[in-house]
Short mmCIF file of C-alpha atoms and ligand atoms in Angstrom, two decimals:
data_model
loop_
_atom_site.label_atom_id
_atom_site.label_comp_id
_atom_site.label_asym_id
_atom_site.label_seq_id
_atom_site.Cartn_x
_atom_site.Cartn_y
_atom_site.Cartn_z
CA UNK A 1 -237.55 -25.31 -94.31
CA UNK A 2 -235.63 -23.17 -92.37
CA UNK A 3 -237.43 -20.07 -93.83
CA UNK A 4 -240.89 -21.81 -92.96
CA UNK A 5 -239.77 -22.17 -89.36
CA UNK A 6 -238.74 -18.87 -88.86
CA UNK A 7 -241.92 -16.89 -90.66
CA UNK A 8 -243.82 -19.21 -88.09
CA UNK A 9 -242.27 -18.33 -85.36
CA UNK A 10 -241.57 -14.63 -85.98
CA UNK A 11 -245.03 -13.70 -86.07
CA UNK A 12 -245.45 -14.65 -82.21
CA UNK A 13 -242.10 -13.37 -81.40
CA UNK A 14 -243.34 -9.87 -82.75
CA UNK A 15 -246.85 -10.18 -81.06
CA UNK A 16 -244.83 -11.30 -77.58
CA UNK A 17 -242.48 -8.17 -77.78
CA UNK A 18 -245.72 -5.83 -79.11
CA UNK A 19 -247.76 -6.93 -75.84
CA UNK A 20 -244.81 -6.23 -73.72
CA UNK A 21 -243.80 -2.53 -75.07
CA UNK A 22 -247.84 -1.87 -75.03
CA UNK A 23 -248.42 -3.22 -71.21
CA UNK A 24 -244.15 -1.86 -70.12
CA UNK A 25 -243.04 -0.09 -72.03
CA UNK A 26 -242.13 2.25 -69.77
CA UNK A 27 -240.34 0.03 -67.40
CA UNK A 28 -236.90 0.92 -66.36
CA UNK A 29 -234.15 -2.01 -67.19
CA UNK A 30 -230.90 0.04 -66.09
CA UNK A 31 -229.27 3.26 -64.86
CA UNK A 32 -226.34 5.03 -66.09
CA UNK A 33 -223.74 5.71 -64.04
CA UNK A 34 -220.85 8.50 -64.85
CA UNK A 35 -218.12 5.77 -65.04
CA UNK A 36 -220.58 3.55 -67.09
CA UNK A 37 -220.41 5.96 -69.83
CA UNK A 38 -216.70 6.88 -69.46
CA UNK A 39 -215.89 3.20 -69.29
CA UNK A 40 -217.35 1.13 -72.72
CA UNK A 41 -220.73 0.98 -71.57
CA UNK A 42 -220.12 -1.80 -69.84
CA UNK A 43 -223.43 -3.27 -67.58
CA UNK A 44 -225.38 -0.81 -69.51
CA UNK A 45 -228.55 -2.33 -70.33
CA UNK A 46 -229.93 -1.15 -73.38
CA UNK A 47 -229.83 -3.41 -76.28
CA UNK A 48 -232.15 -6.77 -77.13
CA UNK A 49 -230.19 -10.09 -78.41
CA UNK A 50 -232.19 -13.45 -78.46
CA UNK A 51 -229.85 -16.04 -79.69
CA UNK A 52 -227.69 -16.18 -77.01
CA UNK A 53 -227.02 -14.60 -73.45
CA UNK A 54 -223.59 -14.44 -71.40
CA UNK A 55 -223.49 -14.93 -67.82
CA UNK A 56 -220.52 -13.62 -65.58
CA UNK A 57 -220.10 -17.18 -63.98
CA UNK A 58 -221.20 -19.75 -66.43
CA UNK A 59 -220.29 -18.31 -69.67
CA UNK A 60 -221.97 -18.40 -73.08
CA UNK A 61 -225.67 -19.57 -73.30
CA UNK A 62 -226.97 -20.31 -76.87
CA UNK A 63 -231.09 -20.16 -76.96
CA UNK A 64 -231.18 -21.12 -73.19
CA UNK A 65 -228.58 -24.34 -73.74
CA UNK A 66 -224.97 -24.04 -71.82
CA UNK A 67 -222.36 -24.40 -74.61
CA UNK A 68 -220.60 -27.24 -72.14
CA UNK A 69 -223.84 -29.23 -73.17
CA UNK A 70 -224.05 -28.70 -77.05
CA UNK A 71 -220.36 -28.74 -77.53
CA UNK A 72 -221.12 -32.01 -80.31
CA UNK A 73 -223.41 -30.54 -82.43
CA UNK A 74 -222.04 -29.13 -86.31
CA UNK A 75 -222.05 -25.59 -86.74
CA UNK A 76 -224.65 -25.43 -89.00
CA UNK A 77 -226.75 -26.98 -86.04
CA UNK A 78 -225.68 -24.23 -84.20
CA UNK A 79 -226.66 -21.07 -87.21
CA UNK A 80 -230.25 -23.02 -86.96
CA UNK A 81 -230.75 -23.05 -83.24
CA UNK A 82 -229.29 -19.74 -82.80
CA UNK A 83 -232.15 -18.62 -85.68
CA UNK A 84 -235.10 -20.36 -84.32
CA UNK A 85 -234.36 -21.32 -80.71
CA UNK A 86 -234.38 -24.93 -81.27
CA UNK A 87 -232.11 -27.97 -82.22
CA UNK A 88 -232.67 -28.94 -85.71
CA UNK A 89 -233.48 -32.79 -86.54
CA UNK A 90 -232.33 -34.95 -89.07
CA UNK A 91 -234.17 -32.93 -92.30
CA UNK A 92 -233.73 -29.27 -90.87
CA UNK A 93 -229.36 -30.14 -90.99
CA UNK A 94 -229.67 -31.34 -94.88
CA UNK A 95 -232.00 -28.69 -96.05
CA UNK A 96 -229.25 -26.00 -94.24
CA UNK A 97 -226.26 -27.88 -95.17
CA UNK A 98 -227.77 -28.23 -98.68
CA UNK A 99 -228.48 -24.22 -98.58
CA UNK A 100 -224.92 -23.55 -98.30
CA UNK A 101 -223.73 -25.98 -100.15
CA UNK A 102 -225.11 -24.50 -103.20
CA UNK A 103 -223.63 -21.10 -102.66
CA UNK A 104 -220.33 -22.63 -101.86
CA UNK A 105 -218.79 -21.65 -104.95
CA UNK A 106 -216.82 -18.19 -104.22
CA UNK A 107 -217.11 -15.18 -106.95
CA UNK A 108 -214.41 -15.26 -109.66
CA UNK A 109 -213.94 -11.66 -109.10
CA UNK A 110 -213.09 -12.00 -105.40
CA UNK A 111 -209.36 -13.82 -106.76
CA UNK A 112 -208.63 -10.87 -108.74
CA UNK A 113 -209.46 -8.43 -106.27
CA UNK A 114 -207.56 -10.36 -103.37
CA UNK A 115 -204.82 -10.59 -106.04
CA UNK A 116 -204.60 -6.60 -106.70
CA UNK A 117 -203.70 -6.46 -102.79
CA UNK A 118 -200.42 -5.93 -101.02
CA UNK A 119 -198.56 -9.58 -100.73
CA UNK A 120 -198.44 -9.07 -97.09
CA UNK A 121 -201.64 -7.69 -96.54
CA UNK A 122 -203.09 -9.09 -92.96
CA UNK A 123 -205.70 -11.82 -93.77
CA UNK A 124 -208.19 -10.38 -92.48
CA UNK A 125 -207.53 -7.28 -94.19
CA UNK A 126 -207.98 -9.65 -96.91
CA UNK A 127 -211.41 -10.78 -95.82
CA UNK A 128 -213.27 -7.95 -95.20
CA UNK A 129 -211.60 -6.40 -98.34
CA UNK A 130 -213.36 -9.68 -100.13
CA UNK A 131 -217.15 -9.31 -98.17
CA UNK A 132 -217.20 -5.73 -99.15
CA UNK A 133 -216.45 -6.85 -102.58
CA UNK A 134 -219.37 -9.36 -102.41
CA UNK A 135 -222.14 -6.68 -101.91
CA UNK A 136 -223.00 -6.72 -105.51
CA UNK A 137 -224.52 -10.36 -104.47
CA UNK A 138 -226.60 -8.58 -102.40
CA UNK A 139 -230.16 -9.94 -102.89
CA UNK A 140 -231.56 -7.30 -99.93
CA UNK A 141 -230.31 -4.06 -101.99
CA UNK A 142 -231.86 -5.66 -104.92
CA UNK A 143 -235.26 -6.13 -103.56
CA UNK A 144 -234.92 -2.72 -101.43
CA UNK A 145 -234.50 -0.83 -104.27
CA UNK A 146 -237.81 -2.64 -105.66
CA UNK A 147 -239.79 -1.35 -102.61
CA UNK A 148 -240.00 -4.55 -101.02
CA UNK A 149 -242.52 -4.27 -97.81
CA UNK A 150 -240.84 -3.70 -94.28
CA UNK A 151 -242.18 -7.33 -93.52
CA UNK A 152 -239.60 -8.69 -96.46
CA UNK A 153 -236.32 -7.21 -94.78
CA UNK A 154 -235.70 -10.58 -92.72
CA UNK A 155 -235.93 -12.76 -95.97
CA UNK A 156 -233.51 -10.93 -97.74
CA UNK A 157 -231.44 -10.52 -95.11
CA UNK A 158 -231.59 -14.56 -94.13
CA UNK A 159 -230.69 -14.99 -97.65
CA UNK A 160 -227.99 -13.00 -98.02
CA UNK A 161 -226.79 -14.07 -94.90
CA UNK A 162 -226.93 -18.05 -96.32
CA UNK A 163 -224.83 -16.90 -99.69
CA UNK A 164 -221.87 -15.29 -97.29
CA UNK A 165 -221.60 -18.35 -94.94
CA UNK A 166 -222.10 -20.55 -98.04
CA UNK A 167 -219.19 -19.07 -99.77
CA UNK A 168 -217.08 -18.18 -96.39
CA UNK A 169 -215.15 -21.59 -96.53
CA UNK A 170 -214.08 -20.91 -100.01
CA UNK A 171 -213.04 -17.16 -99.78
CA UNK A 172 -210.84 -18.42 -95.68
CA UNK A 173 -209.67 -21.04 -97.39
CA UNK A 174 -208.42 -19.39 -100.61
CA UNK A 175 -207.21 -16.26 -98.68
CA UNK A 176 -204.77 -18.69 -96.81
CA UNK A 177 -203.38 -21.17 -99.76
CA UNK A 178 -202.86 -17.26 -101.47
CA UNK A 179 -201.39 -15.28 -98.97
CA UNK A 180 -198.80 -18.44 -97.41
CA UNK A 181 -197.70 -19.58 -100.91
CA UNK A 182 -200.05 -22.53 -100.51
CA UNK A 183 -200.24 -23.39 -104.04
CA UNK A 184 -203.31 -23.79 -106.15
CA UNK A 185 -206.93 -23.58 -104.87
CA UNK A 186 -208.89 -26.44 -103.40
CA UNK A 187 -212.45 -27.29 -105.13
CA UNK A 188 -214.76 -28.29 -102.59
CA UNK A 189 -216.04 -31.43 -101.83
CA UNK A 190 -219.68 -31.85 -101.97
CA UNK A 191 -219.58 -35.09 -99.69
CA UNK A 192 -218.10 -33.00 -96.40
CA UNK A 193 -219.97 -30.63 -94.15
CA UNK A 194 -219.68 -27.19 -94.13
CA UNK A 195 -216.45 -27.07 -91.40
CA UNK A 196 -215.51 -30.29 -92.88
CA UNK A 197 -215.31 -29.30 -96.41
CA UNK A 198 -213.47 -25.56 -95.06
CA UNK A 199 -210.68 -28.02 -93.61
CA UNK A 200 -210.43 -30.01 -97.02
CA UNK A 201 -209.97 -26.81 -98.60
CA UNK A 202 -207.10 -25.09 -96.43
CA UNK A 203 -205.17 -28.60 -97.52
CA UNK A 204 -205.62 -30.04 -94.31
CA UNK A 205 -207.55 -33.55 -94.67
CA UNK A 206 -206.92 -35.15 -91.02
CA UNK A 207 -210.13 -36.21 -89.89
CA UNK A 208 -208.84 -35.22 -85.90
CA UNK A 209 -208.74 -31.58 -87.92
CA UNK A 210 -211.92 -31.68 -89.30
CA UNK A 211 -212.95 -32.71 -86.22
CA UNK A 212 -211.01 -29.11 -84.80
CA UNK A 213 -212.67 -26.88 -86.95
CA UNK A 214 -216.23 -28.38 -86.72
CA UNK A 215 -216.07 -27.24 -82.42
CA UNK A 216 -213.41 -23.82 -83.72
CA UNK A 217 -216.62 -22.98 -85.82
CA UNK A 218 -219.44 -23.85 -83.21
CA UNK A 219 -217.90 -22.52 -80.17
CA UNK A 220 -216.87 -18.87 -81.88
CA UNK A 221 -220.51 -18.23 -83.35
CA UNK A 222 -222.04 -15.70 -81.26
CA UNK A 223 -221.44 -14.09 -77.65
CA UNK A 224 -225.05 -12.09 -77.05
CA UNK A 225 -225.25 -8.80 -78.62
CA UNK A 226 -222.94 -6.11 -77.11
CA UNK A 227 -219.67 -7.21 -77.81
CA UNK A 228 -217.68 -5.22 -80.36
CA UNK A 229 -217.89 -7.28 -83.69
CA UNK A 230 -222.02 -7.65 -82.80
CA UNK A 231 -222.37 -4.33 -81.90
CA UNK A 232 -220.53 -2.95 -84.50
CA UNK A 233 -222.59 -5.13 -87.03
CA UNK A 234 -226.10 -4.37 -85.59
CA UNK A 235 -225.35 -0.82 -85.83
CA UNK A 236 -224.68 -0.50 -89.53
CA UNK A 237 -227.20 -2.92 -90.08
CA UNK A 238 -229.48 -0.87 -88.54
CA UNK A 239 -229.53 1.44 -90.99
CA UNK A 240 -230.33 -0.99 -93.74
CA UNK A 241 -227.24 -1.08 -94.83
CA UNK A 242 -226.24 -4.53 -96.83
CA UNK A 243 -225.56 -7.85 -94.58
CA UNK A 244 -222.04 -7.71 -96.72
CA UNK A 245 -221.61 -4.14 -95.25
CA UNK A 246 -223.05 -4.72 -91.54
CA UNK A 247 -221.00 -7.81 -91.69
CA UNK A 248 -217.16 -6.40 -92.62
CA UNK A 249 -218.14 -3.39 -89.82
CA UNK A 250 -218.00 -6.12 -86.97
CA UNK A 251 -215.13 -7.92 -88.12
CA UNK A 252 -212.79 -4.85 -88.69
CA UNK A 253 -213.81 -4.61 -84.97
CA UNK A 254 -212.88 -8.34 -84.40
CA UNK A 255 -209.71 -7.69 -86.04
CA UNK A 256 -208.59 -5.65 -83.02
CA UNK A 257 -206.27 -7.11 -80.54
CA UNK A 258 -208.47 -6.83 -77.42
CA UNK A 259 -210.97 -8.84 -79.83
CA UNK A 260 -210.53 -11.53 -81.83
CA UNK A 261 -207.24 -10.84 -82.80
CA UNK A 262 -206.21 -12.09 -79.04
CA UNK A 263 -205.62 -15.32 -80.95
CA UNK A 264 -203.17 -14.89 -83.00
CA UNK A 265 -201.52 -12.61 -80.30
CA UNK A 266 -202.22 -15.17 -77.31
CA UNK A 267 -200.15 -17.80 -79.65
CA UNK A 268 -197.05 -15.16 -80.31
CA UNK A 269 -197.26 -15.00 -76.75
CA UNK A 270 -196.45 -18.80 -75.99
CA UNK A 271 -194.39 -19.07 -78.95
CA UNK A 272 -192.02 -16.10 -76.66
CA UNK A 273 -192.64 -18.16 -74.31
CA UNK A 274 -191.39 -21.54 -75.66
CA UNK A 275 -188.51 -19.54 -77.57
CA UNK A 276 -187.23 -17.64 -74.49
CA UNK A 277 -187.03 -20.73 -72.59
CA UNK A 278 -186.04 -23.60 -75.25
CA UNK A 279 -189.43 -25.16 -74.20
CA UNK A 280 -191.87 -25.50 -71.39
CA UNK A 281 -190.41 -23.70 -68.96
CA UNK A 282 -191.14 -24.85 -64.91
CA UNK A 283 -194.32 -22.88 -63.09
CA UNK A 284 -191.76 -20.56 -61.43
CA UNK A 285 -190.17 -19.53 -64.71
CA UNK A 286 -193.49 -18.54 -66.55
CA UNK A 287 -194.86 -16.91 -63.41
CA UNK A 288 -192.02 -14.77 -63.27
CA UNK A 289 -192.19 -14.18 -67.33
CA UNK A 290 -195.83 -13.30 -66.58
CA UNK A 291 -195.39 -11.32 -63.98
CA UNK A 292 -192.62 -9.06 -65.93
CA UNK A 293 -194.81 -8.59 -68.99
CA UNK A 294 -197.54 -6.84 -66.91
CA UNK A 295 -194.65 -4.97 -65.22
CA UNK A 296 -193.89 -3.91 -68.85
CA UNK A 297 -197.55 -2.57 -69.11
CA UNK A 298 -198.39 -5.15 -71.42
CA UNK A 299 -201.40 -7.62 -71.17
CA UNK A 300 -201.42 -11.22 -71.09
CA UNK A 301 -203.27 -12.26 -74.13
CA UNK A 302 -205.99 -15.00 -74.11
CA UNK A 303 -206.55 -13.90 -70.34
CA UNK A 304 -209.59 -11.12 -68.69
CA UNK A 305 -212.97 -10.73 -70.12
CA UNK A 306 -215.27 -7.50 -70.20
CA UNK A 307 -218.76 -9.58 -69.10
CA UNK A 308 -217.49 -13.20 -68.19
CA UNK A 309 -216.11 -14.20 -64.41
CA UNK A 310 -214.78 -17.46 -65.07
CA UNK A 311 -213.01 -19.62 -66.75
CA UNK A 312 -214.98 -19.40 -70.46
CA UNK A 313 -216.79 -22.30 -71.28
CA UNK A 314 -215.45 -21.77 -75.01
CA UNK A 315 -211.79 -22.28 -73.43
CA UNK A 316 -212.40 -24.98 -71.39
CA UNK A 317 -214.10 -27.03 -74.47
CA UNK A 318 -210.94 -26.58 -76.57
CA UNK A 319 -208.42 -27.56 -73.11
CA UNK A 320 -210.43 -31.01 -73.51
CA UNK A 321 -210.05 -31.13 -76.78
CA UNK A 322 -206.59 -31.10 -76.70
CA UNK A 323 -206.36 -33.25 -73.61
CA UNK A 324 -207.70 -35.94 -75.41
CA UNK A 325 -206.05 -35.32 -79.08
CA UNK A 326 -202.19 -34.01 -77.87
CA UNK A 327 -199.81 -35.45 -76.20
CA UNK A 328 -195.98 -34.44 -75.59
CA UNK A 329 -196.23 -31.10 -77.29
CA UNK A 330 -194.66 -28.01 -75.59
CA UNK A 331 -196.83 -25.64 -76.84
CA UNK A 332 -200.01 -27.12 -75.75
CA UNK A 333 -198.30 -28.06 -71.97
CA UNK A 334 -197.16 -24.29 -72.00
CA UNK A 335 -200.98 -23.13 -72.60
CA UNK A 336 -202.01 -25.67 -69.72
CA UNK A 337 -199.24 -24.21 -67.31
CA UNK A 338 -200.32 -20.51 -67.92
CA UNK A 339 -203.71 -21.92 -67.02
CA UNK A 340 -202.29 -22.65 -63.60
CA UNK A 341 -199.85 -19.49 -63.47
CA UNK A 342 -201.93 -16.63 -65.12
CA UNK A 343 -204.88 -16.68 -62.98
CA UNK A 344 -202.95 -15.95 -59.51
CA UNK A 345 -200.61 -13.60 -61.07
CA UNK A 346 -203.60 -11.32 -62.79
CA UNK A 347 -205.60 -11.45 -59.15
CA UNK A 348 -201.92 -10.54 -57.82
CA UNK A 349 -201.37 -7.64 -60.22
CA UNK A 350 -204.71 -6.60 -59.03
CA UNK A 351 -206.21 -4.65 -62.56
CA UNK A 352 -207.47 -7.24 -64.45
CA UNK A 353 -211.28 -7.57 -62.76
CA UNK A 354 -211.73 -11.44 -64.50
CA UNK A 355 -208.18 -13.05 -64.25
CA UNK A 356 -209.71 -16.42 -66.07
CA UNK A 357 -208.74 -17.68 -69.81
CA UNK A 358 -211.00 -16.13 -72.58
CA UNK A 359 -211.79 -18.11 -75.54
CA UNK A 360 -208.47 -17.03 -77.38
CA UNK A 361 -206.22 -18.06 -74.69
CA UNK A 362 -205.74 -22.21 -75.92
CA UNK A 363 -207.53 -22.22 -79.88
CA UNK A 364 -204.14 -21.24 -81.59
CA UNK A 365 -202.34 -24.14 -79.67
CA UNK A 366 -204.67 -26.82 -80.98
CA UNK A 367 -204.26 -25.20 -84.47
CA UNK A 368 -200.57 -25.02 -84.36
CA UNK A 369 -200.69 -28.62 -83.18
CA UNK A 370 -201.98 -29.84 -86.64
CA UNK A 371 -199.51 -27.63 -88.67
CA UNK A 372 -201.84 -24.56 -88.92
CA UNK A 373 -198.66 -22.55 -87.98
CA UNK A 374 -199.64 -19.02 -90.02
CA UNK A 375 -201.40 -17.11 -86.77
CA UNK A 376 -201.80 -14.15 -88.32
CA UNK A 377 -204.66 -16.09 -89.93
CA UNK A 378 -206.03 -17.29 -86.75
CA UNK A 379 -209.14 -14.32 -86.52
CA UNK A 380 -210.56 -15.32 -90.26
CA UNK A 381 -211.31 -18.56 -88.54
CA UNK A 382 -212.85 -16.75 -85.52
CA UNK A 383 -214.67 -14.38 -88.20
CA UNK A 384 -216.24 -17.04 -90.02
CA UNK A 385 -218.01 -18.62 -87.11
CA UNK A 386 -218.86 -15.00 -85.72
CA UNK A 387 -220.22 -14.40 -89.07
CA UNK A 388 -222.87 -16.77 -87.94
CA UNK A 389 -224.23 -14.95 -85.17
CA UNK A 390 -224.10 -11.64 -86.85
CA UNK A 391 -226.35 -12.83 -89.41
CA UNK A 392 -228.96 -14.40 -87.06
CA UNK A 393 -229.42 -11.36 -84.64
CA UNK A 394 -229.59 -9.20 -87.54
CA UNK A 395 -231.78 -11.30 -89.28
CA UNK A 396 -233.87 -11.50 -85.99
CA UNK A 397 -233.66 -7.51 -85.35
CA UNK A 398 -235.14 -6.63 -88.78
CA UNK A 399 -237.80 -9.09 -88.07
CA UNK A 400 -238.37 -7.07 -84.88
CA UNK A 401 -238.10 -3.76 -86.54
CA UNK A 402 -235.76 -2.72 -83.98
CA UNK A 403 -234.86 1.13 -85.66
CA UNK A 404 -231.92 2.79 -86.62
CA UNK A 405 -229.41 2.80 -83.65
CA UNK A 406 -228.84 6.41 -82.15
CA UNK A 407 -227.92 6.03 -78.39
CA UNK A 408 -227.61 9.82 -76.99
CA UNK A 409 -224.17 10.96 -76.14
CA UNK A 410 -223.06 13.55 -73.41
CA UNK A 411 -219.88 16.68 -73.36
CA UNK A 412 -218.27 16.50 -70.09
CA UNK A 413 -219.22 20.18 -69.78
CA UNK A 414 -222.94 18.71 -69.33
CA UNK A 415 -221.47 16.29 -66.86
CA UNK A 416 -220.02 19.07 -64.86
CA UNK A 417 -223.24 21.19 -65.39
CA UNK A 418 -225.39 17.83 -63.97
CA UNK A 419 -223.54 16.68 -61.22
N1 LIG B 501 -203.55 -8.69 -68.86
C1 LIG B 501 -203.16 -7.53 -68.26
N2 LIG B 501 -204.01 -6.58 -67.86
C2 LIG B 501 -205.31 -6.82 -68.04
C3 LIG B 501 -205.80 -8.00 -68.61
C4 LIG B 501 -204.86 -8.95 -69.04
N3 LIG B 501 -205.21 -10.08 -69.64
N4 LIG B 501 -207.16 -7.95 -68.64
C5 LIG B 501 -207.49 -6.74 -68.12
N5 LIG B 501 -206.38 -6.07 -67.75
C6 LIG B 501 -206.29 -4.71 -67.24
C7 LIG B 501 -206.90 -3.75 -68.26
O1 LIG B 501 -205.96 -3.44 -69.29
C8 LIG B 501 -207.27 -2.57 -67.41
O2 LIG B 501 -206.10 -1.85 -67.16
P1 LIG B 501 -206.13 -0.23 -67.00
O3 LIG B 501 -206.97 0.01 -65.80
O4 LIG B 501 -204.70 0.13 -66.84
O5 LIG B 501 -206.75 0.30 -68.26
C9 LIG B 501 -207.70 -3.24 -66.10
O6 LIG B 501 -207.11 -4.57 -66.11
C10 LIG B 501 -209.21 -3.42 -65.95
O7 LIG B 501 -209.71 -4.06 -67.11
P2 LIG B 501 -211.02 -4.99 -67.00
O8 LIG B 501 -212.17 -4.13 -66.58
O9 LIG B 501 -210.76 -6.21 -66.21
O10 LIG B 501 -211.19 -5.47 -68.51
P3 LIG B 501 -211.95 -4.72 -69.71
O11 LIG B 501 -213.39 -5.08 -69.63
O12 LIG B 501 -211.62 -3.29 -69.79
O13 LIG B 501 -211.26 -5.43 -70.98
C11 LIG B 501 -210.37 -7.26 -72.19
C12 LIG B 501 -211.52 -6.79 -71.30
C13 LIG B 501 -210.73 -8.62 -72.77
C14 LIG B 501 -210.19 -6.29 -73.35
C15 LIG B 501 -209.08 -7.36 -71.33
O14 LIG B 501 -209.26 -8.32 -70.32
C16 LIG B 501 -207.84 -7.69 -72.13
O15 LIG B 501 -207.21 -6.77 -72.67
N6 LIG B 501 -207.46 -9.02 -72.23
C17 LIG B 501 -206.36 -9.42 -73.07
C18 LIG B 501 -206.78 -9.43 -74.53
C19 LIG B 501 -207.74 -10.58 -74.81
O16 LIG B 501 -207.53 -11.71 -74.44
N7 LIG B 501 -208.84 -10.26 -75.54
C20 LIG B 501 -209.78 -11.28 -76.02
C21 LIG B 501 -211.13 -11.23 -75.33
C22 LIG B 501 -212.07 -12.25 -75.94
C23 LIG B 501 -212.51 -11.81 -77.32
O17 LIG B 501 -213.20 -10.79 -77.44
O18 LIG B 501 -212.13 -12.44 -78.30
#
C-alpha cells in the first residue's frame, strides 16, 4: 500500500522538480560567504530535503505539520507521512505496522557478532557494528548487481529500509539486556506496536513507558536534511552504497557528543548536578554551577542549536510529558530549573548564538524516571527513530536521482589569491 502510494506520487514529484530545473535552473538560492565555509556550512543553501523543514523560531516541521500538532500520532504514522507527505488512515498504519512486523525477527548472526565484541563496548558502537553486519540482507545490492533499471533504486531502497526498522527494536533491545547483564532476550510480541513492542522487549512493560517511547521514537525521526547524521547518510548513499552502509555513516556521526550523544551527556550532567548538591539544588546554586562549567570551557549539554532559535519543539513535548507523568523527582525538577537558569546564563556568557534547550536537554530525565538508568544507551534510542528519516529522504533522493554528492572545496591559498 505504502509502495502504491509512493510510485503514484513520485512520478509527479519528478515531473514538478524536472519543470522547475528546465524553466530555473539557473536560479541562484544562496551565496557563500568566507566564514560560511570556515564555519560548518552553516546557512549554506545547497541541498534538497522534502520530509521535513526546520525553522529558527518554530522548530521542526514534518511535511508542512508543526511537530507541537502531531505530537499523538505512532511513529510508524510518522515514517509514512514523512514518505508520502500525508497522514496515513486506518489501513495505511496496519499494512506498515504489518510490514515491520514481519521483519521483526533480528539475524541469528547479529548475537554472535555483538557477542565477539569488547564487554564494554559503547552501545552504539554496538549498533552500527550490528547494521554493518546486516548488509548481507541487503535486497538493493542484490538487485543492483542484477542490473536493475535506475527507476528500481527507490524500491529497493524502501525495502531495505522496512527490514532495518523492522528488526531495529530487536537488535536496541537485545544490545541493552546484553551489554547491562539484563538476562535473556525478549521475543516480541506480535499484539504491540512497533515502539510498544521495543519497550516490551528492553523488559520494561509499564504502559506510561510504552507510552514514552512511542513520542522518544516520533519526535527524534528526522530534522530536514543537513544535520550531521542526515548528511552523513545522504552522502554515502549517494553513491549507491547499501541503506545498511548509508545508514551506520550517519549514526557514527550521531554518536558524537555535539549530536546525539548530548543525551546521554546532558543526563551525566544533572546527575553532577544532583550528586554535587545532594539534590535539587536552589536557582542560585545551579546558576552559579552553570556559570563555572562554561568558565571551565565546557558546554552545557542539552542547551544551543546550529539552525533552531528557540526553545525546540521536540524539548518542550517531552517537558509536558513529564509534567503530567512525574511528580517529586529531583532529577526531572533539576532539568525544569536549568530550563529557567541556562537560558540567561548562555545569553550572559555571550557565545552560545541559541541559548534555548535542544531536544537532548530533558529525554534522559523522563527515561531515568522509569528505571532506564544505563545513559550510555540513551543515542541507540535517538538512532532508531533517526533511522526513520534517513531512510525516507534517501528513499526520496534516489527517486529524484539526485547524483553522487561532490560539493567543491577551496585551499586557503585560493582564498588569499580571491580576496
Ligand atoms: N554551552 C556552552 N557553549 C556553547 C553552547 C552550550 N550549550 N552552545 C554553543 N556554545 C558555544 C560554542 O561552543 C561556540 O564556542 P566557540 O566560539 O568557542 O567555538 C559558540 O558558542 C558559538 O556556537 P554556536 O554558533 O551557537 O553553535 P554551533 O552551531 O557551532 O553548535 C551545538 C551547535 C549544538 C553543537 C552547540 O550549541 C553545542 O555544543 N551544544 C551542546 C551540545 C548539544 O546539546 N548538542 C545537541 C544538539 C542537538 C542534536 O543534534 O542532537
Amino acid at each position: 500500500m505504502l509502495q502504491k502510494v509512493l510510485s503514484e506520487k513520485i512520478i509527479s514529484w519528478q515531473s514538478e522538480i524536472h519543470s522547475i530545473l528546465k524553466d530555473s535552473g539557473g536560479t541562484k538560492i544562496s551565496d557563500v560567504s568566507i566564514s560560511q565555509a570556515y564555519g560548518g556550512m552553516r546557512g549554506v543553501k545547497g541541498l534538497i530535503c522534502e520530509t521535513s523543514a526546520v525553522s529558527a523560531d518554530e522548530g521542526l516541521i514534518i511535511r508542512g505539520n508543526k511537530l507541537l500538532d502531531i505530537t499523538h500520532i505512532l511513529p510508524e504514522q510518522v515514517f509514512y507521512l514523512l514518505l508520502t507527505g500525508d497522514l496515513p488512515d486506518q489501513d495505511a498504519t496496519d499494512d506498515i505496522q504489518n510490514q515491520f512486523s514481519k521483519h521483526q525477527n533480528v539475524p541469528e548472526y547479529i548475537w554472535d557478532v555483538l557477542s565477539a565484541m569488547p564487554k564494554n563496548s559503547h552501545p552504539m558502537t554496538m549498533l552500527s557494528t550490528a547494521i554493518q553486519s546486516m548488509q548481507v540482507e541487503s535486497m538493493f545490492v542484490k538487485k543492483y548487481d542484477q542490473g536493475m533499471p535506475k527507476t528500481d533504486y527507490w524500491k529497493w531502497t524502501l525495502e531495505d529500509g522496512i527490514r532495518l526498522i523492522g528488526a531495529l527494536p530487536g537488535i536496541a533491545a537485545g544490545i541493552y539486556r546484553m551489554r547491562f547483564n539484563k538476562g535473556d532476550l525478549i521475543q516480541p510480541d506480535d499484539q504491540l506496536d512497533w515502539a510498544g513492542n521495543f519497550a516490551h522487549m528492553l523488559g520494561f512493560d509499564n504502559e506510561d513507558f510504552k507510552k514514552l517511547m512511542r513520542l522518544y521514537l516520533m519526535l527524534h525521526c528526522d530534522h530536514e536534511g543537513g544535520n550531521v547524521s542526515a548528511f552523513s547518510s545522504l552522502t554515502v548513499s549517494s553513491a549507491l552504497s547499501s541503506p545498511f552502509l548509508s545508514v551506520v555513516a550517519g549514526l557514527n556521526g550521531l554518536a558524537g557528543p555535539l549530536h546525539g550523544l548530548a543525551n546521554q551527556e546532558c543526563l551525566k550532567f544533572v546527575l553532577d548536578v544532583r550528586d554535587h548538591f545532594g539534590g535539587a539544588p536552589s536557582s542560585e546554586d545551579l546558576e552559579e554551577f552553570c556559570w563555572e562549567r562554561l568558565q571551565n570551557g565546557r558546554v552545557i549539554p542539552g542547551y544551543g542549536h546550529a539552525v533552531l532559535r528557540c526553545p525546540d519543539p521536540r524539548f518542550t513535548a517531552f517537558l509536558s510529558f513529564g509534567k503530567e507523568h512525574i511528580v517529586d523527582d529531583d532529577i526531572f525538577s533539576i532539568v525544569e530549573s536549568l530550563f529557567e537558569v541556562v537560558p540567561p546564563v548562555l545569553k550572559k556568557h555571550g557565545k552560545a548564538k541559541n541559548p534555548w534547550p535542544n531536544v537532548d536537554a530533558a529525554s534522559g530525565s523522563l527515561l531515568y524516571f522509569y528505571g532506564l538508568k544505563e545513559f550510555n544507551y540513551y543515542t541507540v534510542l535517538f538512532s532508531i527513530s533517526r533511522t526513520m528519516g534517513i531512510i525516507s529522504q534517501m528513499v526520496i533522493n534516489r527517486a529524484m536521482g539526485i547524483p553522487i554528492m561532490r560539493p567543491k572545496s577551496i585551499t586557503t591559498d585560493w582564498i588569499k589569491n580571491n580576496i
